XYZ file of C-alpha atoms in Angstrom:
630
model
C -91.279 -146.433 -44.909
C -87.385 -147.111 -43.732
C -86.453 -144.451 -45.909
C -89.028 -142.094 -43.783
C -87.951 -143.494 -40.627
C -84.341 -143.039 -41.744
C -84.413 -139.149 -42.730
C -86.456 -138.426 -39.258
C -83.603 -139.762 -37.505
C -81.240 -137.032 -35.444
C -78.176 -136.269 -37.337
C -74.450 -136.993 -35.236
C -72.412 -134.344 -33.391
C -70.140 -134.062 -37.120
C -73.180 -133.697 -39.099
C -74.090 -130.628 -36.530
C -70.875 -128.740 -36.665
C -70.881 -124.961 -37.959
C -68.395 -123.998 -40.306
C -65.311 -122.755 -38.415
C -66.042 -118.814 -39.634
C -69.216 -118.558 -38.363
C -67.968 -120.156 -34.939
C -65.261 -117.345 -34.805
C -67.492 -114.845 -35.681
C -69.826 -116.321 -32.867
C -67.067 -116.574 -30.284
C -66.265 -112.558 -31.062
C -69.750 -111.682 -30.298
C -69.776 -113.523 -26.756
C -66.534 -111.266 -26.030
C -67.630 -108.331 -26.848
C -70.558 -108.709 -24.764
C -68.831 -110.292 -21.573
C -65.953 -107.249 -21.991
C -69.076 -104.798 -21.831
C -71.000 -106.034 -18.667
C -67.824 -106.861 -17.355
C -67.447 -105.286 -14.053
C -64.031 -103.968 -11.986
C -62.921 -105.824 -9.144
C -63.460 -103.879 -5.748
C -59.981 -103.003 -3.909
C -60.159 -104.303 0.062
C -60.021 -99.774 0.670
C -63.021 -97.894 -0.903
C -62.839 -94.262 -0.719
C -63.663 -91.477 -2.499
C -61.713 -88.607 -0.380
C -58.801 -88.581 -2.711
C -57.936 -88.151 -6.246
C -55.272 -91.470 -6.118
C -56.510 -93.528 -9.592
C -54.670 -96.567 -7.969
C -56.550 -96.436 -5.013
C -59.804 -95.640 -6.298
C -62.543 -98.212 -7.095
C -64.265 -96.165 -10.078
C -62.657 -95.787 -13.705
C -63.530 -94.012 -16.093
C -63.406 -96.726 -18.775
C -65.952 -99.329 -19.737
C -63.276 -102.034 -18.861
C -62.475 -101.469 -15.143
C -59.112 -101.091 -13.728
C -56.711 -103.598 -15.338
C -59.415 -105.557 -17.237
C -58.348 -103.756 -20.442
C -57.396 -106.587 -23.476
C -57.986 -108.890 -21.083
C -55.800 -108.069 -17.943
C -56.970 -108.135 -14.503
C -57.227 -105.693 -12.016
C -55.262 -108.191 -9.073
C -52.396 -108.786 -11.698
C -51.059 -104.704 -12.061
C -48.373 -104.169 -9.948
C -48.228 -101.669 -7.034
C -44.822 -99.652 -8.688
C -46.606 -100.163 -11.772
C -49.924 -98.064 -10.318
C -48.185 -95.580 -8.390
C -46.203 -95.034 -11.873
C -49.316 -94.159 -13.713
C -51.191 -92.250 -11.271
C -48.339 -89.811 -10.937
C -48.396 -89.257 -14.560
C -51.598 -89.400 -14.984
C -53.100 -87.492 -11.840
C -53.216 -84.078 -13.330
C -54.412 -84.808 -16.843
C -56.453 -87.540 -16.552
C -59.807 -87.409 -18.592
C -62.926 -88.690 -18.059
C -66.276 -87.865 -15.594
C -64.705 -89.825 -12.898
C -61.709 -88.544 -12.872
C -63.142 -84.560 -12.678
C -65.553 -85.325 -10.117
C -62.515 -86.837 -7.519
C -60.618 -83.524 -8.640
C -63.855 -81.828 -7.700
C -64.258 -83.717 -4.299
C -60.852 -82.552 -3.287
C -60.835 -79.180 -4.118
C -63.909 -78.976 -1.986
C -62.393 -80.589 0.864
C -59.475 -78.557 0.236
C -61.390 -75.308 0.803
C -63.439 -76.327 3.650
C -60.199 -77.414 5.506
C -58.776 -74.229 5.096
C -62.526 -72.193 5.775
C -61.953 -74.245 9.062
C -58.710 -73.243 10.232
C -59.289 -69.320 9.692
C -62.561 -69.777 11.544
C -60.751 -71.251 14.409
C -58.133 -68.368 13.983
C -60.532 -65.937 14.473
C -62.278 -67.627 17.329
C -59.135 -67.482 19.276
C -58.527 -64.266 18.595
C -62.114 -62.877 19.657
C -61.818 -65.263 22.630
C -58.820 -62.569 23.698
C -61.340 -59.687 24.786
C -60.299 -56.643 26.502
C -62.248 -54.499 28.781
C -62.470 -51.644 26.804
C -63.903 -53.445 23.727
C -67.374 -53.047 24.422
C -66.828 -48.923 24.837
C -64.780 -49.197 21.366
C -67.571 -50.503 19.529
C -70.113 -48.104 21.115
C -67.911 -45.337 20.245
C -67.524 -46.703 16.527
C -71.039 -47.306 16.388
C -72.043 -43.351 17.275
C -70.084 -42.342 14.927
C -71.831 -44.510 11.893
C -74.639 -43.269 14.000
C -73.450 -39.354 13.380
C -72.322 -39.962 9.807
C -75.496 -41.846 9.053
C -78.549 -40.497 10.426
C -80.616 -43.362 8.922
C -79.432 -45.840 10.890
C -81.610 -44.541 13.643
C -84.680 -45.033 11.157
C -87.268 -47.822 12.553
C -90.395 -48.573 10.752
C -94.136 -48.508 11.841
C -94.501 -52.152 10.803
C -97.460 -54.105 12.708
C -98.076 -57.621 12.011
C -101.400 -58.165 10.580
C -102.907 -61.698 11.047
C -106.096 -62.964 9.362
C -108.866 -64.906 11.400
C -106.873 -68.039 11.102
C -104.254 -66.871 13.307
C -101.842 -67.064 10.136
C -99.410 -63.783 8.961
C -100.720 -61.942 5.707
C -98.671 -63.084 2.584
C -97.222 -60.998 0.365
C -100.415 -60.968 -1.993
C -102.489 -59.526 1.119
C -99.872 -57.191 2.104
C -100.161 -55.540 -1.294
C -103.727 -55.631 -1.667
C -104.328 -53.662 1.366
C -101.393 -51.463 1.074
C -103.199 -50.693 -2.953
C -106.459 -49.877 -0.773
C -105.143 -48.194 2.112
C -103.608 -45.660 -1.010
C -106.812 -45.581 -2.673
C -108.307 -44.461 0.099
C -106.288 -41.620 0.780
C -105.248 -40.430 -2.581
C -107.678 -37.555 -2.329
C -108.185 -37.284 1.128
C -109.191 -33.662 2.294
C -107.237 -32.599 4.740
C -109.078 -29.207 5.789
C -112.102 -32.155 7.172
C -109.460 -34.682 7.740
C -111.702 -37.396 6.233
C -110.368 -40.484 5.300
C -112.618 -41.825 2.938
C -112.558 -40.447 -0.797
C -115.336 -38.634 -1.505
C -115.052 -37.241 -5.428
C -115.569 -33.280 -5.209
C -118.574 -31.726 -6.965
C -116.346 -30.670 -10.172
C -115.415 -34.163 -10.649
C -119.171 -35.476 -10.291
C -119.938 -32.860 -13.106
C -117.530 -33.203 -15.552
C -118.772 -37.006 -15.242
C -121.993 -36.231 -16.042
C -121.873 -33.537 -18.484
C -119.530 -36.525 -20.150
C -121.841 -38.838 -19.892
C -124.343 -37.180 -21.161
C -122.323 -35.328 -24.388
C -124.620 -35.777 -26.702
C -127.082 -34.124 -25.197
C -125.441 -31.028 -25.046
C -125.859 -28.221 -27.623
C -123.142 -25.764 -26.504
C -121.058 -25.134 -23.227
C -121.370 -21.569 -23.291
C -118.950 -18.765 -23.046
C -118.934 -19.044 -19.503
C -116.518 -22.269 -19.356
C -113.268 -21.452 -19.271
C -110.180 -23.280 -20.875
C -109.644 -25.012 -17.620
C -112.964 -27.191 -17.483
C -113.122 -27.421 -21.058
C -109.809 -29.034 -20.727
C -110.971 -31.563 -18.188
C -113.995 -32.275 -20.630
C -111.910 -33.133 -23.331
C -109.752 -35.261 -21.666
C -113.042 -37.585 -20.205
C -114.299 -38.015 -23.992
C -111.285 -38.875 -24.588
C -110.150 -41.159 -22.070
C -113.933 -42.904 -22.023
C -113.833 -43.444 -26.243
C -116.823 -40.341 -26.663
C -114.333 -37.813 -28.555
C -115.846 -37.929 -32.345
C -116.343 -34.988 -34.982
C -119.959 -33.748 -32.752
C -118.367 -33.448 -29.416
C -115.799 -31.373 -31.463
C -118.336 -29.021 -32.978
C -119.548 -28.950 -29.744
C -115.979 -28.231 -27.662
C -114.784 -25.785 -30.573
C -118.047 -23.247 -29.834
C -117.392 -19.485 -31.606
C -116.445 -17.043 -29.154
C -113.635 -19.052 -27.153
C -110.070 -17.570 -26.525
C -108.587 -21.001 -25.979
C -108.979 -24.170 -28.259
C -107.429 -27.307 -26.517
C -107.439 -30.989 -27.990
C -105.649 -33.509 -26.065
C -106.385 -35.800 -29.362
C -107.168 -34.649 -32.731
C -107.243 -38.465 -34.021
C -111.222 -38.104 -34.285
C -111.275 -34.707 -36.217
C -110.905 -34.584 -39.779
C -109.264 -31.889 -41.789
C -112.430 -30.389 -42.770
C -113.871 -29.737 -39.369
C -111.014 -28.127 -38.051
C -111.175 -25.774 -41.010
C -115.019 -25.067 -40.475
C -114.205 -24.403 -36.789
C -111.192 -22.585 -37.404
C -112.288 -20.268 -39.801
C -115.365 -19.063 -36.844
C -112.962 -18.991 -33.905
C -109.879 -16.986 -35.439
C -111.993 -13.886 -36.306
C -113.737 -14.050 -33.302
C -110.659 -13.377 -31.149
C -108.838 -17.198 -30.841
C -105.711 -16.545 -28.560
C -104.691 -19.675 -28.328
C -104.290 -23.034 -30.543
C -103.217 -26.059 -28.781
C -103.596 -29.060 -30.854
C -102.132 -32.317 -29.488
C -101.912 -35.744 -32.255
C -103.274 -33.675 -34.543
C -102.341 -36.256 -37.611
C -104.286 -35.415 -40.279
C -106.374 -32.597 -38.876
C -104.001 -29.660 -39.422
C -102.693 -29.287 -42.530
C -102.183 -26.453 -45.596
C -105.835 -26.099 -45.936
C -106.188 -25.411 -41.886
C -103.240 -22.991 -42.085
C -104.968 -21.051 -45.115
C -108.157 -21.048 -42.894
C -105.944 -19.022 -40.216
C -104.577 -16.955 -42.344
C -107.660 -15.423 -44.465
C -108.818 -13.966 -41.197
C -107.745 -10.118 -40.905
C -107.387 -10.445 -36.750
C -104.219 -11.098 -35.047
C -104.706 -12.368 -31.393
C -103.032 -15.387 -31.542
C -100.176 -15.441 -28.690
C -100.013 -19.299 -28.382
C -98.905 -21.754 -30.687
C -98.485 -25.381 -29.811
C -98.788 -28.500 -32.636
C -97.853 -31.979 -31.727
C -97.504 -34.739 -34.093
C -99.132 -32.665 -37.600
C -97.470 -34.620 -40.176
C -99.732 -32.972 -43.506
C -97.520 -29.695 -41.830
C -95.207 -28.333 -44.163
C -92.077 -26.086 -43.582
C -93.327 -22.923 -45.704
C -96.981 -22.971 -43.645
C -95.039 -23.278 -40.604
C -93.136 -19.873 -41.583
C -96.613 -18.616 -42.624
C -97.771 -18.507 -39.406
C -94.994 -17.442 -37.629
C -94.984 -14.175 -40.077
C -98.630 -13.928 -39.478
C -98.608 -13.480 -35.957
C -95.225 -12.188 -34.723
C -97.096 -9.424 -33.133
C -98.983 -10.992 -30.685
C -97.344 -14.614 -30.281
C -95.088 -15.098 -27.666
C -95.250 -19.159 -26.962
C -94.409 -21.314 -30.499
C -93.688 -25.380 -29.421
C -94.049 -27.466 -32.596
C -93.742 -30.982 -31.763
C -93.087 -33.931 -33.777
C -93.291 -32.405 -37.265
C -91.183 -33.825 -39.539
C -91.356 -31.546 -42.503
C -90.388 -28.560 -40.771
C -86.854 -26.697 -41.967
C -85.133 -24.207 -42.914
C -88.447 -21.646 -43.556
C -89.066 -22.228 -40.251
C -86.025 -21.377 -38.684
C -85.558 -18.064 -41.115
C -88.922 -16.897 -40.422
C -88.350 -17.154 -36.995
C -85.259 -15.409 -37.120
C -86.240 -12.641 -38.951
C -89.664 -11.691 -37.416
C -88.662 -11.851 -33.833
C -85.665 -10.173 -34.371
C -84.954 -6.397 -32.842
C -85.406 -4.792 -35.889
C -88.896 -5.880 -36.659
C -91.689 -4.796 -35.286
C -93.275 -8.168 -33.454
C -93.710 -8.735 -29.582
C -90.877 -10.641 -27.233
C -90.753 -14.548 -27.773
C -90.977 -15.822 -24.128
C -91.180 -19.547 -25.076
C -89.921 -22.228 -27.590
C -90.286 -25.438 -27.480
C -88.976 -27.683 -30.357
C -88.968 -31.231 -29.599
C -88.178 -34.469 -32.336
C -88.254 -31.631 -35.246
C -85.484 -33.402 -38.364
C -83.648 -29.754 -38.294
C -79.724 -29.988 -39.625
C -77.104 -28.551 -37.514
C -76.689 -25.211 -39.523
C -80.479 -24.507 -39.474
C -80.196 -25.108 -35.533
C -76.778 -22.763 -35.445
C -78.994 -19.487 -37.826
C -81.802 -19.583 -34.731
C -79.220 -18.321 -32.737
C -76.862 -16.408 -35.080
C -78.849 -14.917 -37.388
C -80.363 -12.279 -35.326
C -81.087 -11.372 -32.131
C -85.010 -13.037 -32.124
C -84.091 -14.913 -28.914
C -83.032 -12.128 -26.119
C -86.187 -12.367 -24.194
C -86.467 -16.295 -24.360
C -87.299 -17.420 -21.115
C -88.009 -21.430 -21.662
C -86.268 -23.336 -24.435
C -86.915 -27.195 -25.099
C -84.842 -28.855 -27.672
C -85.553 -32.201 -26.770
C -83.906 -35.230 -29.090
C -82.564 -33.364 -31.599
C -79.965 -35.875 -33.511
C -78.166 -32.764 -34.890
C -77.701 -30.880 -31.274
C -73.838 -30.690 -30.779
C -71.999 -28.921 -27.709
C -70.891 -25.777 -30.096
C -75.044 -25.558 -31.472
C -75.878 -25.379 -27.879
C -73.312 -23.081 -27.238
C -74.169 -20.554 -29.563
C -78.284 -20.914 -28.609
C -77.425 -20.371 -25.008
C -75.461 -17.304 -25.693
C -78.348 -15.363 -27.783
C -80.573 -15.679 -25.089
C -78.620 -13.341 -23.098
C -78.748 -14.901 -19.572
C -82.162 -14.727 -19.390
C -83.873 -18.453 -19.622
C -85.658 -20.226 -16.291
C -86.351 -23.704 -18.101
C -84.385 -25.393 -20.243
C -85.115 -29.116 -21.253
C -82.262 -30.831 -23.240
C -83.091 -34.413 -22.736
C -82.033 -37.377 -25.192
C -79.361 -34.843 -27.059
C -77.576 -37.709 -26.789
C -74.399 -36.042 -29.178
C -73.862 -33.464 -25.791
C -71.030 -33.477 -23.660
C -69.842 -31.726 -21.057
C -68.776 -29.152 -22.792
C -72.782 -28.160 -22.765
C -72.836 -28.135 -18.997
C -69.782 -25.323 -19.153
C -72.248 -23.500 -21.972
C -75.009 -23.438 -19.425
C -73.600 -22.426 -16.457
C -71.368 -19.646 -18.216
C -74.937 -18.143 -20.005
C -76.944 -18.508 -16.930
C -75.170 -15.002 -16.252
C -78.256 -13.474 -14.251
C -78.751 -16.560 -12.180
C -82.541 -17.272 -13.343
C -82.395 -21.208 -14.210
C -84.480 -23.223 -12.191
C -85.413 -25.872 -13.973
C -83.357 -28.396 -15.572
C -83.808 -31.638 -17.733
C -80.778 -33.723 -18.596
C -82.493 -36.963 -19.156
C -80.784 -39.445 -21.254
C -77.308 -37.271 -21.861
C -74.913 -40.709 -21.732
C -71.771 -38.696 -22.166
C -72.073 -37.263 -19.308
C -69.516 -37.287 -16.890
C -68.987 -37.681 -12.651
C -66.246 -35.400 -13.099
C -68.349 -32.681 -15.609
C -71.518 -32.691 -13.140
C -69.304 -31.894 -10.303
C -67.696 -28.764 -12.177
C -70.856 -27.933 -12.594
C -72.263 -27.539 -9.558
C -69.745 -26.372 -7.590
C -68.438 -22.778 -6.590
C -65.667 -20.759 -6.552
C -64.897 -21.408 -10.205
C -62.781 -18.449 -11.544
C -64.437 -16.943 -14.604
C -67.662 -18.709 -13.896
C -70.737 -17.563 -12.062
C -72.302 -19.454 -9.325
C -74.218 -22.623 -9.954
C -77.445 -22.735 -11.140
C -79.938 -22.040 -8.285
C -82.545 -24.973 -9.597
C -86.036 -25.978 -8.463
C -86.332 -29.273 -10.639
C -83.601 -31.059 -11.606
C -83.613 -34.566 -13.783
C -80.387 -36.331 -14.163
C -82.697 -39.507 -15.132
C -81.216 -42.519 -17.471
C -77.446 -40.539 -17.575
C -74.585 -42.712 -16.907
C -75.198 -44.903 -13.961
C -72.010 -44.030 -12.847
C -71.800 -40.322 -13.416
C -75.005 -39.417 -11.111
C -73.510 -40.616 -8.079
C -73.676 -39.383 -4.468
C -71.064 -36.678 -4.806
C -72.462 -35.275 -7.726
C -76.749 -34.945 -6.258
C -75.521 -33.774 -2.458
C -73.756 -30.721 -4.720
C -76.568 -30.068 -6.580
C -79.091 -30.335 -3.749
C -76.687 -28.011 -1.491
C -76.650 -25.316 -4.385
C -80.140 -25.740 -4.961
C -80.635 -24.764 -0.984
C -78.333 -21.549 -0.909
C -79.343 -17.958 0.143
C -79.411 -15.829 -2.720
C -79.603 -11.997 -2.574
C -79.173 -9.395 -5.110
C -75.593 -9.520 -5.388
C -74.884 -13.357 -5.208
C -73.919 -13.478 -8.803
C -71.993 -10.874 -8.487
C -69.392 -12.472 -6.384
C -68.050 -16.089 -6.032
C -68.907 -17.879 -2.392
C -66.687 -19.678 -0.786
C -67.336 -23.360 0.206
C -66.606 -22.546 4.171
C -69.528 -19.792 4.007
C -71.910 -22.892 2.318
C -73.411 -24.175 5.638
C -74.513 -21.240 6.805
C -75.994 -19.677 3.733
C -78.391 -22.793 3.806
C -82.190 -21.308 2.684
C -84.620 -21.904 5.338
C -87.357 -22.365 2.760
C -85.242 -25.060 1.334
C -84.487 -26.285 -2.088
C -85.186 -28.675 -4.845
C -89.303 -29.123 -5.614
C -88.698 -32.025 -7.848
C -85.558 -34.415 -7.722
C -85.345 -37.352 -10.789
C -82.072 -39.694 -10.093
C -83.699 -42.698 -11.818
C -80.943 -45.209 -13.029
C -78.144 -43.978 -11.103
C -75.753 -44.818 -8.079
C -76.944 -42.576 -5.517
C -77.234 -43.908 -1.886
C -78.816 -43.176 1.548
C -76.895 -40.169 1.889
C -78.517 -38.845 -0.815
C -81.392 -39.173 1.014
C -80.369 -37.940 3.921
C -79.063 -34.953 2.327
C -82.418 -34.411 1.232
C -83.938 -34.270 4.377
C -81.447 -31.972 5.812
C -81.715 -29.326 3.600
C -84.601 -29.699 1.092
C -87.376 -31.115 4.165
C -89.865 -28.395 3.509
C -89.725 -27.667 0.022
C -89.649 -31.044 -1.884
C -92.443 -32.344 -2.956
C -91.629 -35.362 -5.317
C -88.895 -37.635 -5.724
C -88.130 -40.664 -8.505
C -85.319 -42.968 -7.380
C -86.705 -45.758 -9.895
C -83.988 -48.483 -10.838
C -81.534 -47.273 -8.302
C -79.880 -50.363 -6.122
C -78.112 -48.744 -3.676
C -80.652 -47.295 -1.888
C -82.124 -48.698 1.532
C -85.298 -49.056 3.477
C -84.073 -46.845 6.194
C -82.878 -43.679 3.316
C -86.095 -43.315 2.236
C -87.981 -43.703 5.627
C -85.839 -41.350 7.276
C -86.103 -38.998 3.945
C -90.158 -39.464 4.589
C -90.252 -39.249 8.368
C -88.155 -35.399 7.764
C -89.754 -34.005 5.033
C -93.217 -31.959 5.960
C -96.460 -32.627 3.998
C -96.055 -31.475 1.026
C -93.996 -34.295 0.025
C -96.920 -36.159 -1.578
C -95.300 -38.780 -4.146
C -91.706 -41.169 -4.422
C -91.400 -43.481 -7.405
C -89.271 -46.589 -6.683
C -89.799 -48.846 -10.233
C -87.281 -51.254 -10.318
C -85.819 -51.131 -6.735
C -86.912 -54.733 -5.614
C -84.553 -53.905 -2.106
C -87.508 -52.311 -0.801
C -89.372 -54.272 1.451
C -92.555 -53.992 3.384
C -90.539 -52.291 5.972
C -91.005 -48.954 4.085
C -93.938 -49.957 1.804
C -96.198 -50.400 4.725
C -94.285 -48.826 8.256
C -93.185 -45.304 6.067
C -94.611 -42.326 8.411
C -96.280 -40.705 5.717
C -99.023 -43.587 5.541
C -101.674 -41.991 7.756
C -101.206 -38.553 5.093
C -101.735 -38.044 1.052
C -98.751 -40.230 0.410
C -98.325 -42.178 -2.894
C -95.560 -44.506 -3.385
C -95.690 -45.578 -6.818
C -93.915 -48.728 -8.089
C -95.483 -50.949 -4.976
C -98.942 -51.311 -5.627
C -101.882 -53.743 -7.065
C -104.520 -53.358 -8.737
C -107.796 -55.568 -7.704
C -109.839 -57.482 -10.350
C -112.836 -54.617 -9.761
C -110.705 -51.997 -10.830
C -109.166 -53.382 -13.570
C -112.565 -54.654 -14.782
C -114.088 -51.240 -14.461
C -111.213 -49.304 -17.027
């Protein structure tokens, strides 16, 4: 029992004691700790409007100011401070230490954003009493220079029952209506309301309704059976029946807008009834898998020869020989070939189409050829227009993104048309330069270009476009008198304002018999202005142009242009293409602004042309009804 009593006993201070490593070890760890939640001692100043490290109360160490191995913030001398800071002012690390730098740049600036405000005020303050007739006279002149100014919208504040402004989501669902409304409006009744006409009510119904129908009869021309085609399919109803039914024996024109339904072997059954019976035309859009060696063979087993149309799209089962098969066929009658997105046509092609249409042969006068994403090399594109002379009479060419189109294949195309075309379509060539724009101009020789397609030419030039259209160029005949020009997705910086107000000015000259027979002079421009004005159709999308563009427009082009596409282009203004709409007569019926989020609801809703058939596309919404009914 003692021993018990003995062993429950506490033990002395000595008996307690840790060894003297683990007490140092302990004695580290309280150091550590206190140095870490130690904090700096506050100087009797605090401010932050400097960048002085002595004289600030922040530090960008853990330790404080001075409390580093131990030292205290009180015990640093004043020299000793004033010695550091200097050094260490500039290059100083740490988040502290930016931020001060920070604070006094800032107050920096706003001292000195302070004194030339006060500058100015005193100078202002010293008015004179002809200041107010300066600036009137200054502003006239902007006034005179820039007709626009003057523009004011018909914007009326709309509120809702609440007494509350529209928000932008009502604004643009009854600006969507308002164009809904009037997109077909007839003007001869003036009624507001659309009311669909009675073609439209029976193409709908005959569509709806296709299955019933045995034949159209002979009597329905290409026109409406166009418009059929297009509803079945647009509404999902175009299958290998409504194609038996479309491709009836006895029609001159067969038109497809999508062959992706018809199978090889129907168009060769229909085919082989409607060449013999006097076909004319063959217009075959997506046509895939449909035409192909077999439908070709079809064509050519019959013994007539009417064909003067030709137009495939997308026939990839097309080879190069058929293609020259049916050019040899019918170079007699055909006098429009446009093969589109072929891939296997060549060299066959391009020989049989030399030779056939050529002088020497006994075939009718090519009028049209269009040739657009064909894989043909650069000497098969060069033989079209040096091998013979099949191209004389050509009056529209499209070579649209041919990768092998250079400035000297252009060149040499141009030139064996003999001044003659009225359409040419170059766009996404992307290898031309303006060396092409020198080949066009020098072979438009007769003055018959009107229209004009240079979308996507990048190397294209400010300086090259300007050559281009202006006059008085010695060896050169006038600019092109054009109708529709697209300059869309060039060089943001080569379609600028100097470049469209000389093409719209040449586009709006008075041309007689003998214009290209001498060079005008830029003093006799103004005067020789058209009064039935100029460009139809005007594409600037992507560029620089600017209000004075627009006012250009309106100056000289008010009564003949009819649509304009200004999409992605920054630099124009709510009161350009107001004043461009408030000019321009009726026929203007359509502007495209895509990407131009500077227009505001000043033109989108107080535009003058909103009580006429105006469509502004790029600024509407469509309502959950509408969207649920497509």
């Amino acid at each position: 029992i003692e021993q018990n009593k003995m062993s429950k006993e506490p033990k002395s201070d000595s008996q307690k004691k840790l060894p003297a490593h683990v007490q140092r070890r302990n004695r580290s760890i309280a150091e550590r700790e206190a140095a870490r939640l130690a904090r700096p001692d506050r100087p009797s100043v605090q401010s932050l409007a400097h960048a002085n490290r002595a004289k600030s109360a922040v530090s960008s160490t853990p330790f404080g100011i001075g409390n580093f191995k131990g030292t205290n913030a009180s015990s640093i001398s004043s020299s000793a401070l004033e010695n550091e800071s200097s050094a260490a002012s500039s290059d100083w690390c740490g988040p502290f230490s930016v931020a001060r730098q920070m604070i006094a740049a800032r107050e920096e600036a706003r001292a000195l954003r302070e004194n030339e405000k006060e500058e100015k005020e005193q100078k202002s303050s010293e008015s004179h009493p002809l200041d107010a007739v300066l600036q009137a006279a200054i502003l006239q002149n902007k006034i005179k220079a820039n007709p626009s100014m003057t523009w004011r919208g018909k914007l009326v504040e709309i509120k809702d029952s609440s007494g509350k402004a529209e928000n932008l989501y009502q604004k643009r669902s009854r600006r969507y209506k308002r164009q809904k409304l009037t997109a077909e409006k007839d003007h001869s009744s003036q009624i507001s309301k659309r009311i669909p006409s009675l073609y439209d009510l029976c193409v709908k119904f005959i569509v709806n309704n296709f299955e019933s129908v045995e034949a159209l009869g002979l009597m329905i021309d290409s026109t409406i059976r166009r418009s059929i085609c297009e509803a079945l399919v647009s509404t999902g109803r175009m299958n290998g029946a409504a194609f038996d039914t479309l491709a009836e024996e006895g029609i001159e024109t067969l038109e497809i807008t999508d062959c992706v339904s018809v199978t090889q072997e129907a168009m060769v059954e229909a085919l082989e009834k409607l060449v013999p019976a006097g076909l004319r035309a063959l217009i075959l859009n997506h046509a895939g898998r449909a035409f192909g060696t077999n439908a070709v063979d079809a064509i050519l087993r019959s013994t007539s020869s009417e064909l003067f149309a030709l137009s495939i799209s997308g026939a990839y089962l097309l080879k190069d020989l058929d293609a020259s098969r049916l050019v040899a066929k019918f170079s007699r009658t055909l006098s429009s070939i446009e093969f589109n997105a072929c891939p296997s046509i060549g060299s066959d092609f391009c020989n049989s189409l030399s030779t056939h249409f050529s002088s020497s042969a006994d075939s009718s006068l090519l009028l049209e050829l269009s040739l657009r994403e064909i894989s043909l090399t650069r000497d098969q594109l060069i033989s079209l227009g040096t091998s013979s002379d099949a191209l004389r009479n050509l009056r529209s060419i499209s070579l649209r993104q041919m990768d092998a189109m250079d400035d000297e294949t252009l060149s040499k195309i141009l030139e064996s048309t003999q001044g003659n075309l009225k359409f040419i379509d170059l766009s996404n060539d992307v290898n031309l330069t303006d060396e092409s724009l020198l080949s066009i101009r020098r072979y438009n020789s007769k003055g018959n270009l009107s229209v004009l397609n240079l979308c996507g030419l990048k190397n294209l030039t400010a300086v090259g476009l300007e050559a281009f259209f202006t006059f008085g160029i010695d060896g050169l005949p006038n600019p092109p008198n054009l109708r529709t020009l697209d300059l869309s997705s060039c060089d943001f910086n080569a379609v600028n304002e100097n470049v469209v107000n000389l093409a719209i000015s040449s586009s709006a000259l008075k041309r007689s018999q003998d214009d290209e027979s001498r060079l005008l002079k830029v003093d006799t421009l103004k005067r020789d202005l058209s009064a039935l004005g100029g460009l139809v159709s005007l594409d600037v999308s992507n560029s620089s142009v600017t209000d004075k563009v627009m006012e250009n427009l309106a100056s000289t082009c008010s009564s003949s242009l009819k649509l304009l596409k200004v999409n992605f282009c920054p630099n124009i203004s709510d009161n350009g293409l107001g004043y461009l709409v408030s000019k321009c007569g009726t026929q203007f019926s359509s502007v495209e602004i895509w990407g131009c989020a500077q227009i505001s609801d000043i033109f989108l809703d107080g535009n003058h042309g909103a009580g006429r058939r105006f469509e502004i596309e790029g600024a509407w919404m469509k309502s959950r009804r509408d969207t649920a009914s497509k």
